[in-house]
Amino acid sequence: MSQLCDIQIHVNGHQTFFLNEQTITKYSERLKKIIKQESRRVIEIKGFPGGPTGFELVSRFCYNNGRIKITVSNVSLLHCCSIFLGMTDTVSSTNNLLQQTELFLEGMFYWSWSDIIASLKSCESIFKYAYSCGLVEKFICALLAKIAQHSDLSLIIASPSTPSSSSSPETSYGCRFSCTSTKTTPESIIKPSCSSSPSPSKAWWFDDLTTLSPAIIEKIIKGLGAYGAENNSLILTRFLLHYLKGCVQAQGKGGGYGGNGSYSGLADTAVHGVIFIGKCSFSCRKLFWVLRIVSNFGISKDCRAGLEKMIGGMLDEATLDDLLVSGQGYGNGHDRGVYDVNLVIRLIRIFVNSNSSNNDLVGSQKLKKFGRLIDKYLGEISPDQKLKVPKFLGVAESLPDSARECFDGVYRAVDIYLESHPTLSFKERSELCRCLNYKKLTLEASKYLAKNPKIPPNVAIQALMSQHSKLPTKDHEFPYQQSDPKRKIDPSTKNSQVVLHNGAGAGVIDDAERFSGENENVRLNLQTMQRRVRELEEVCREMKGHMHKLVRHDRNLPRLC
């Protein structure tokens, strides 16, 4: 046994092979040189293509007198191993492994579609070696040739708006294909479930290419001259979005997509295509879908800004579901909420800037329609415990007052926020109510606001005073004056207003008996607020008294102003 296995070869630090020196060196020039240089009988080989699996195939080839079954699944690995070990015609003129693999690869343009996909997939584990020896480029050319046989490749390579004038488009790899063949997909390629007419947004080859690694997809896109900012193809853009969507779904199922870095270039390319094609092929909802997909891969700032500019320009077509973008996307930080509120704030600013310059009726109607949508959005995000007051105000105040005919929706969102955040301080609650325009609150909303114990008293008084300022003040506008026109009105009481005393800070309503119906409710609410303010002042005076007594005993204590 020791005579048969007289050499040990340790491959990539993973596995040791016990082999016969004469048998293994008969077909490998490199092993022959290494064994002559090494005095020891143990040889270390590092960086071998395919690791122990590849070396086992080579060993079987050597022990089988230079014969091995070559298939579409192992031809890439055997070809790379033969180059690495120098298994060329210099060692054996007839039974060298490199010659056999090259002979097998010559017929790749006659392979089936599934064979080409399988051969490309076999290159993933040895991509560096397969690409350096030109295998990946050859397989990609064969792949594009198959697509060209059953599709119009000029629509993939050229811009949809500027079709290629050449009937035979050429890739960057130098492959030229004829586009005069039939455009229907053969039954041998289409799966039974896809035998019906395909969707216009999805080509027949999309699903099969989603099984390939991002490195190979990147080479395919580069081969078509459509990588990065050069992408002007609608079909390639749709394919990339379909591919990235599959990666996100695989991540959700626990499959993973191997880090965002390897996919970010593909995501940027897809965004460049979307921006180039524009609104003619993508609705507002579709653009939000694109944003959700590519946000998982960390796209560049320029691509994100361009995509957000497109969405912001047509934000009036959005729905509430569109705006509810998850805050769990790539790059949102650790302190992220349920929804990506920062994104919505940026989109609102873009929309407002694009419509504020147009002082026409259409722009005003768009703003008012969008204002109602934002009020609903505020109500949805208010329960989020990680939503801070400044960010809530950022959304509420991003629209001008002219975009809202009524602020009842904003008040409802404020009420939900206060209910969901009971630990807010008095200052934070007062700051939160800053986004309310009290003059645009309905009387019903003002009544609820005044009775709401979570609303600061000064805010409630301002809201009720705003309602009082909207009440009629002319003589002929009061109901009792119309029923009794002979009644004389004291000029001193005409245009009476609410007076706030500086000492107590409470409001006194002069001649409140003149109001009836809904006006009476306003008067009662103001009186309620007066009592609340007086109670607070009484408590404050008691605290000052206690502090005054303590100060007389200890002069070092701070005074309460």
Short mmCIF file of N, CA and C in Angstrom, two decimals, residues 351-448:
data_model
loop_
_atom_site.label_atom_id
_atom_site.label_comp_id
_atom_site.label_asym_id
_atom_site.label_seq_id
_atom_site.Cartn_x
_atom_site.Cartn_y
_atom_site.Cartn_z
N PHE A 351 -42.85 67.63 -3.33
CA PHE A 351 -44.18 67.87 -3.92
C PHE A 351 -44.61 69.32 -3.73
N VAL A 352 -44.40 69.85 -2.53
CA VAL A 352 -44.82 71.23 -2.26
C VAL A 352 -44.02 72.20 -3.11
N ASN A 353 -42.72 71.98 -3.24
CA ASN A 353 -41.89 72.88 -4.05
C ASN A 353 -42.28 72.84 -5.52
N SER A 354 -42.67 71.67 -6.00
CA SER A 354 -43.04 71.56 -7.41
C SER A 354 -44.40 72.16 -7.70
N ASN A 355 -45.26 72.31 -6.68
CA ASN A 355 -46.59 72.84 -6.90
C ASN A 355 -46.76 74.27 -6.39
N SER A 356 -45.87 74.71 -5.49
CA SER A 356 -46.01 76.06 -4.96
C SER A 356 -45.67 77.12 -6.00
N SER A 357 -44.81 76.76 -6.96
CA SER A 357 -44.45 77.73 -8.00
C SER A 357 -45.59 77.97 -8.98
N ASN A 358 -46.51 77.01 -9.08
CA ASN A 358 -47.66 77.16 -9.98
C ASN A 358 -48.86 77.65 -9.19
N ASN A 359 -49.18 78.89 -9.32
CA ASN A 359 -50.31 79.46 -8.57
C ASN A 359 -51.61 79.30 -9.35
N ASP A 360 -51.83 78.15 -9.92
CA ASP A 360 -53.05 77.92 -10.68
C ASP A 360 -54.02 77.10 -9.86
N LEU A 361 -55.21 76.94 -10.39
CA LEU A 361 -56.26 76.21 -9.69
C LEU A 361 -55.92 74.74 -9.56
N VAL A 362 -55.28 74.17 -10.58
CA VAL A 362 -54.94 72.74 -10.55
C VAL A 362 -53.95 72.45 -9.44
N GLY A 363 -52.92 73.31 -9.31
CA GLY A 363 -51.95 73.10 -8.24
C GLY A 363 -52.57 73.23 -6.87
N SER A 364 -53.50 74.16 -6.71
CA SER A 364 -54.17 74.32 -5.42
C SER A 364 -55.03 73.11 -5.08
N GLN A 365 -55.72 72.57 -6.08
CA GLN A 365 -56.54 71.38 -5.84
C GLN A 365 -55.68 70.17 -5.49
N LYS A 366 -54.52 70.05 -6.14
CA LYS A 366 -53.60 68.95 -5.81
C LYS A 366 -53.13 69.04 -4.36
N LEU A 367 -52.80 70.25 -3.92
CA LEU A 367 -52.34 70.44 -2.55
C LEU A 367 -53.43 70.08 -1.55
N LYS A 368 -54.67 70.50 -1.82
CA LYS A 368 -55.75 70.20 -0.89
C LYS A 368 -56.07 68.70 -0.84
N LYS A 369 -56.01 68.07 -2.00
CA LYS A 369 -56.22 66.61 -2.03
C LYS A 369 -55.12 65.90 -1.25
N PHE A 370 -53.89 66.36 -1.45
CA PHE A 370 -52.77 65.73 -0.75
C PHE A 370 -52.80 66.04 0.75
N GLY A 371 -53.31 67.23 1.11
CA GLY A 371 -53.43 67.57 2.53
C GLY A 371 -54.32 66.61 3.28
N ARG A 372 -55.43 66.19 2.66
CA ARG A 372 -56.31 65.21 3.30
C ARG A 372 -55.60 63.87 3.47
N LEU A 373 -54.76 63.51 2.50
CA LEU A 373 -54.01 62.25 2.61
C LEU A 373 -53.00 62.32 3.75
N ILE A 374 -52.32 63.45 3.89
CA ILE A 374 -51.32 63.57 4.96
C ILE A 374 -51.97 63.53 6.33
N ASP A 375 -53.18 64.08 6.46
CA ASP A 375 -53.88 64.00 7.74
C ASP A 375 -54.18 62.55 8.11
N LYS A 376 -54.54 61.74 7.12
CA LYS A 376 -54.76 60.30 7.38
C LYS A 376 -53.43 59.63 7.75
N TYR A 377 -52.37 60.03 7.07
CA TYR A 377 -51.06 59.46 7.36
C TYR A 377 -50.62 59.79 8.78
N LEU A 378 -50.88 61.01 9.23
CA LEU A 378 -50.54 61.39 10.61
C LEU A 378 -51.29 60.52 11.60
N GLY A 379 -52.55 60.23 11.31
CA GLY A 379 -53.32 59.36 12.20
C GLY A 379 -52.77 57.95 12.27
N GLU A 380 -52.17 57.47 11.16
CA GLU A 380 -51.62 56.11 11.14
C GLU A 380 -50.31 56.00 11.90
N ILE A 381 -49.47 57.02 11.80
CA ILE A 381 -48.14 56.93 12.42
C ILE A 381 -48.14 57.41 13.87
N SER A 382 -49.21 58.05 14.33
CA SER A 382 -49.23 58.61 15.68
C SER A 382 -49.01 57.59 16.79
N PRO A 383 -49.56 56.37 16.70
CA PRO A 383 -49.35 55.41 17.80
C PRO A 383 -47.93 54.88 17.92
N ASP A 384 -47.06 55.14 16.95
CA ASP A 384 -45.69 54.62 16.99
C ASP A 384 -44.95 55.20 18.21
N GLN A 385 -44.48 54.33 19.09
CA GLN A 385 -43.82 54.77 20.31
C GLN A 385 -42.47 55.42 20.06
N LYS A 386 -41.86 55.15 18.91
CA LYS A 386 -40.56 55.74 18.59
C LYS A 386 -40.69 57.04 17.78
N LEU A 387 -41.91 57.46 17.52
CA LEU A 387 -42.13 58.70 16.79
C LEU A 387 -42.01 59.88 17.74
N LYS A 388 -41.00 60.71 17.54
CA LYS A 388 -40.77 61.86 18.41
C LYS A 388 -41.62 63.05 17.96
N VAL A 389 -41.80 63.99 18.90
CA VAL A 389 -42.62 65.18 18.63
C VAL A 389 -42.07 65.98 17.44
N PRO A 390 -40.76 66.26 17.37
CA PRO A 390 -40.25 67.02 16.21
C PRO A 390 -40.54 66.36 14.87
N LYS A 391 -40.48 65.02 14.84
CA LYS A 391 -40.75 64.35 13.58
C LYS A 391 -42.23 64.40 13.22
N PHE A 392 -43.10 64.30 14.23
CA PHE A 392 -44.53 64.47 13.99
C PHE A 392 -44.81 65.86 13.43
N LEU A 393 -44.19 66.86 14.05
CA LEU A 393 -44.38 68.24 13.57
C LEU A 393 -43.79 68.42 12.18
N GLY A 394 -42.70 67.69 11.89
CA GLY A 394 -42.10 67.79 10.57
C GLY A 394 -43.06 67.38 9.47
N VAL A 395 -43.87 66.36 9.73
CA VAL A 395 -44.87 65.93 8.76
C VAL A 395 -46.04 66.92 8.72
N ALA A 396 -46.55 67.28 9.90
CA ALA A 396 -47.73 68.13 9.96
C ALA A 396 -47.48 69.52 9.39
N GLU A 397 -46.29 70.07 9.63
CA GLU A 397 -45.99 71.44 9.21
C GLU A 397 -45.31 71.52 7.84
N SER A 398 -45.11 70.39 7.20
CA SER A 398 -44.47 70.41 5.88
C SER A 398 -45.40 70.94 4.80
N LEU A 399 -46.69 70.96 5.08
CA LEU A 399 -47.66 71.51 4.13
C LEU A 399 -48.05 72.92 4.55
N PRO A 400 -48.27 73.82 3.60
CA PRO A 400 -48.75 75.16 3.95
C PRO A 400 -50.19 75.12 4.43
N ASP A 401 -50.62 76.16 5.15
CA ASP A 401 -51.99 76.21 5.66
C ASP A 401 -53.01 76.15 4.53
N SER A 402 -52.65 76.65 3.37
CA SER A 402 -53.59 76.65 2.24
C SER A 402 -53.92 75.25 1.75
N ALA A 403 -53.11 74.26 2.13
CA ALA A 403 -53.37 72.89 1.69
C ALA A 403 -54.47 72.23 2.51
N ARG A 404 -54.90 72.88 3.59
CA ARG A 404 -55.94 72.31 4.45
C ARG A 404 -57.08 73.31 4.60
N GLU A 405 -58.27 72.90 4.24
CA GLU A 405 -59.44 73.73 4.48
C GLU A 405 -59.91 73.60 5.92
N CYS A 406 -59.56 72.49 6.56
CA CYS A 406 -59.98 72.22 7.94
C CYS A 406 -58.87 71.46 8.64
N PHE A 407 -58.64 71.78 9.91
CA PHE A 407 -57.58 71.15 10.69
C PHE A 407 -58.11 70.10 11.67
N ASP A 408 -59.33 69.63 11.46
CA ASP A 408 -59.88 68.61 12.35
C ASP A 408 -59.09 67.31 12.25
N GLY A 409 -58.62 66.96 11.03
CA GLY A 409 -57.83 65.74 10.87
C GLY A 409 -56.51 65.82 11.61
N VAL A 410 -55.89 67.00 11.61
CA VAL A 410 -54.63 67.17 12.34
C VAL A 410 -54.88 67.04 13.84
N TYR A 411 -56.01 67.62 14.32
CA TYR A 411 -56.31 67.50 15.75
C TYR A 411 -56.55 66.05 16.16
N ARG A 412 -57.24 65.29 15.31
CA ARG A 412 -57.45 63.87 15.63
C ARG A 412 -56.11 63.14 15.75
N ALA A 413 -55.17 63.45 14.84
CA ALA A 413 -53.85 62.83 14.93
C ALA A 413 -53.12 63.25 16.20
N VAL A 414 -53.24 64.53 16.58
CA VAL A 414 -52.63 65.01 17.82
C VAL A 414 -53.23 64.29 19.02
N ASP A 415 -54.53 64.10 19.02
CA ASP A 415 -55.20 63.41 20.13
C ASP A 415 -54.73 61.97 20.24
N ILE A 416 -54.58 61.29 19.08
CA ILE A 416 -54.08 59.90 19.09
C ILE A 416 -52.65 59.86 19.62
N TYR A 417 -51.84 60.83 19.21
CA TYR A 417 -50.45 60.86 19.66
C TYR A 417 -50.37 61.06 21.18
N LEU A 418 -51.19 61.99 21.71
CA LEU A 418 -51.18 62.22 23.15
C LEU A 418 -51.68 61.00 23.91
N GLU A 419 -52.64 60.31 23.35
CA GLU A 419 -53.16 59.10 23.99
C GLU A 419 -52.11 57.99 24.00
N SER A 420 -51.30 57.91 22.93
CA SER A 420 -50.29 56.85 22.81
C SER A 420 -48.99 57.20 23.53
N HIS A 421 -48.81 58.47 23.89
CA HIS A 421 -47.58 58.91 24.56
C HIS A 421 -47.96 59.65 25.85
N PRO A 422 -48.42 58.94 26.87
CA PRO A 422 -48.93 59.60 28.08
C PRO A 422 -47.86 60.25 28.93
N THR A 423 -46.59 59.98 28.67
CA THR A 423 -45.52 60.52 29.53
C THR A 423 -44.95 61.84 29.01
N LEU A 424 -45.58 62.44 28.04
CA LEU A 424 -45.07 63.70 27.51
C LEU A 424 -45.15 64.80 28.57
N SER A 425 -44.17 65.66 28.56
CA SER A 425 -44.17 66.78 29.50
C SER A 425 -45.12 67.87 29.02
N PHE A 426 -45.37 68.85 29.90
CA PHE A 426 -46.25 69.97 29.54
C PHE A 426 -45.68 70.73 28.36
N LYS A 427 -44.36 70.91 28.34
CA LYS A 427 -43.72 71.63 27.24
C LYS A 427 -43.87 70.88 25.94
N GLU A 428 -43.70 69.56 25.96
CA GLU A 428 -43.82 68.76 24.73
C GLU A 428 -45.25 68.77 24.22
N ARG A 429 -46.23 68.70 25.14
CA ARG A 429 -47.63 68.74 24.71
C ARG A 429 -47.99 70.09 24.10
N SER A 430 -47.46 71.14 24.68
CA SER A 430 -47.71 72.48 24.12
C SER A 430 -47.05 72.62 22.76
N GLU A 431 -45.83 72.07 22.62
CA GLU A 431 -45.13 72.16 21.34
C GLU A 431 -45.85 71.34 20.28
N LEU A 432 -46.43 70.21 20.69
CA LEU A 432 -47.14 69.36 19.74
C LEU A 432 -48.34 70.08 19.13
N CYS A 433 -49.02 70.87 19.94
CA CYS A 433 -50.22 71.58 19.46
C CYS A 433 -49.87 72.78 18.59
N ARG A 434 -48.59 73.01 18.40
CA ARG A 434 -48.16 74.13 17.56
C ARG A 434 -48.61 73.98 16.12
N CYS A 435 -48.82 72.75 15.68
CA CYS A 435 -49.18 72.50 14.29
C CYS A 435 -50.66 72.77 14.01
N LEU A 436 -51.44 73.12 15.03
CA LEU A 436 -52.87 73.35 14.85
C LEU A 436 -53.15 74.80 14.47
N ASN A 437 -53.98 74.98 13.47
CA ASN A 437 -54.49 76.31 13.13
C ASN A 437 -55.90 76.40 13.73
N TYR A 438 -56.01 77.09 14.88
CA TYR A 438 -57.27 77.08 15.63
C TYR A 438 -58.41 77.71 14.85
N LYS A 439 -58.08 78.65 13.97
CA LYS A 439 -59.14 79.32 13.19
C LYS A 439 -59.76 78.37 12.16
N LYS A 440 -59.05 77.30 11.81
CA LYS A 440 -59.59 76.35 10.84
C LYS A 440 -60.13 75.09 11.49
N LEU A 441 -60.30 75.13 12.82
CA LEU A 441 -60.96 74.03 13.52
C LEU A 441 -62.46 74.28 13.52
N THR A 442 -63.24 73.23 13.34
CA THR A 442 -64.68 73.37 13.44
C THR A 442 -65.08 73.56 14.90
N LEU A 443 -66.30 74.05 15.11
CA LEU A 443 -66.77 74.27 16.47
C LEU A 443 -66.81 72.97 17.26
N GLU A 444 -67.19 71.90 16.59
CA GLU A 444 -67.26 70.60 17.27
C GLU A 444 -65.86 70.16 17.74
N ALA A 445 -64.86 70.32 16.86
CA ALA A 445 -63.49 69.94 17.24
C ALA A 445 -62.98 70.82 18.37
N SER A 446 -63.32 72.11 18.35
CA SER A 446 -62.90 73.01 19.43
C SER A 446 -63.51 72.61 20.76
N LYS A 447 -64.75 72.16 20.75
CA LYS A 447 -65.40 71.71 21.99
C LYS A 447 -64.69 70.49 22.56
N TYR A 448 -64.35 69.52 21.67
CA TYR A 448 -63.63 68.34 22.16
C TYR A 448 -62.25 68.73 22.67
#
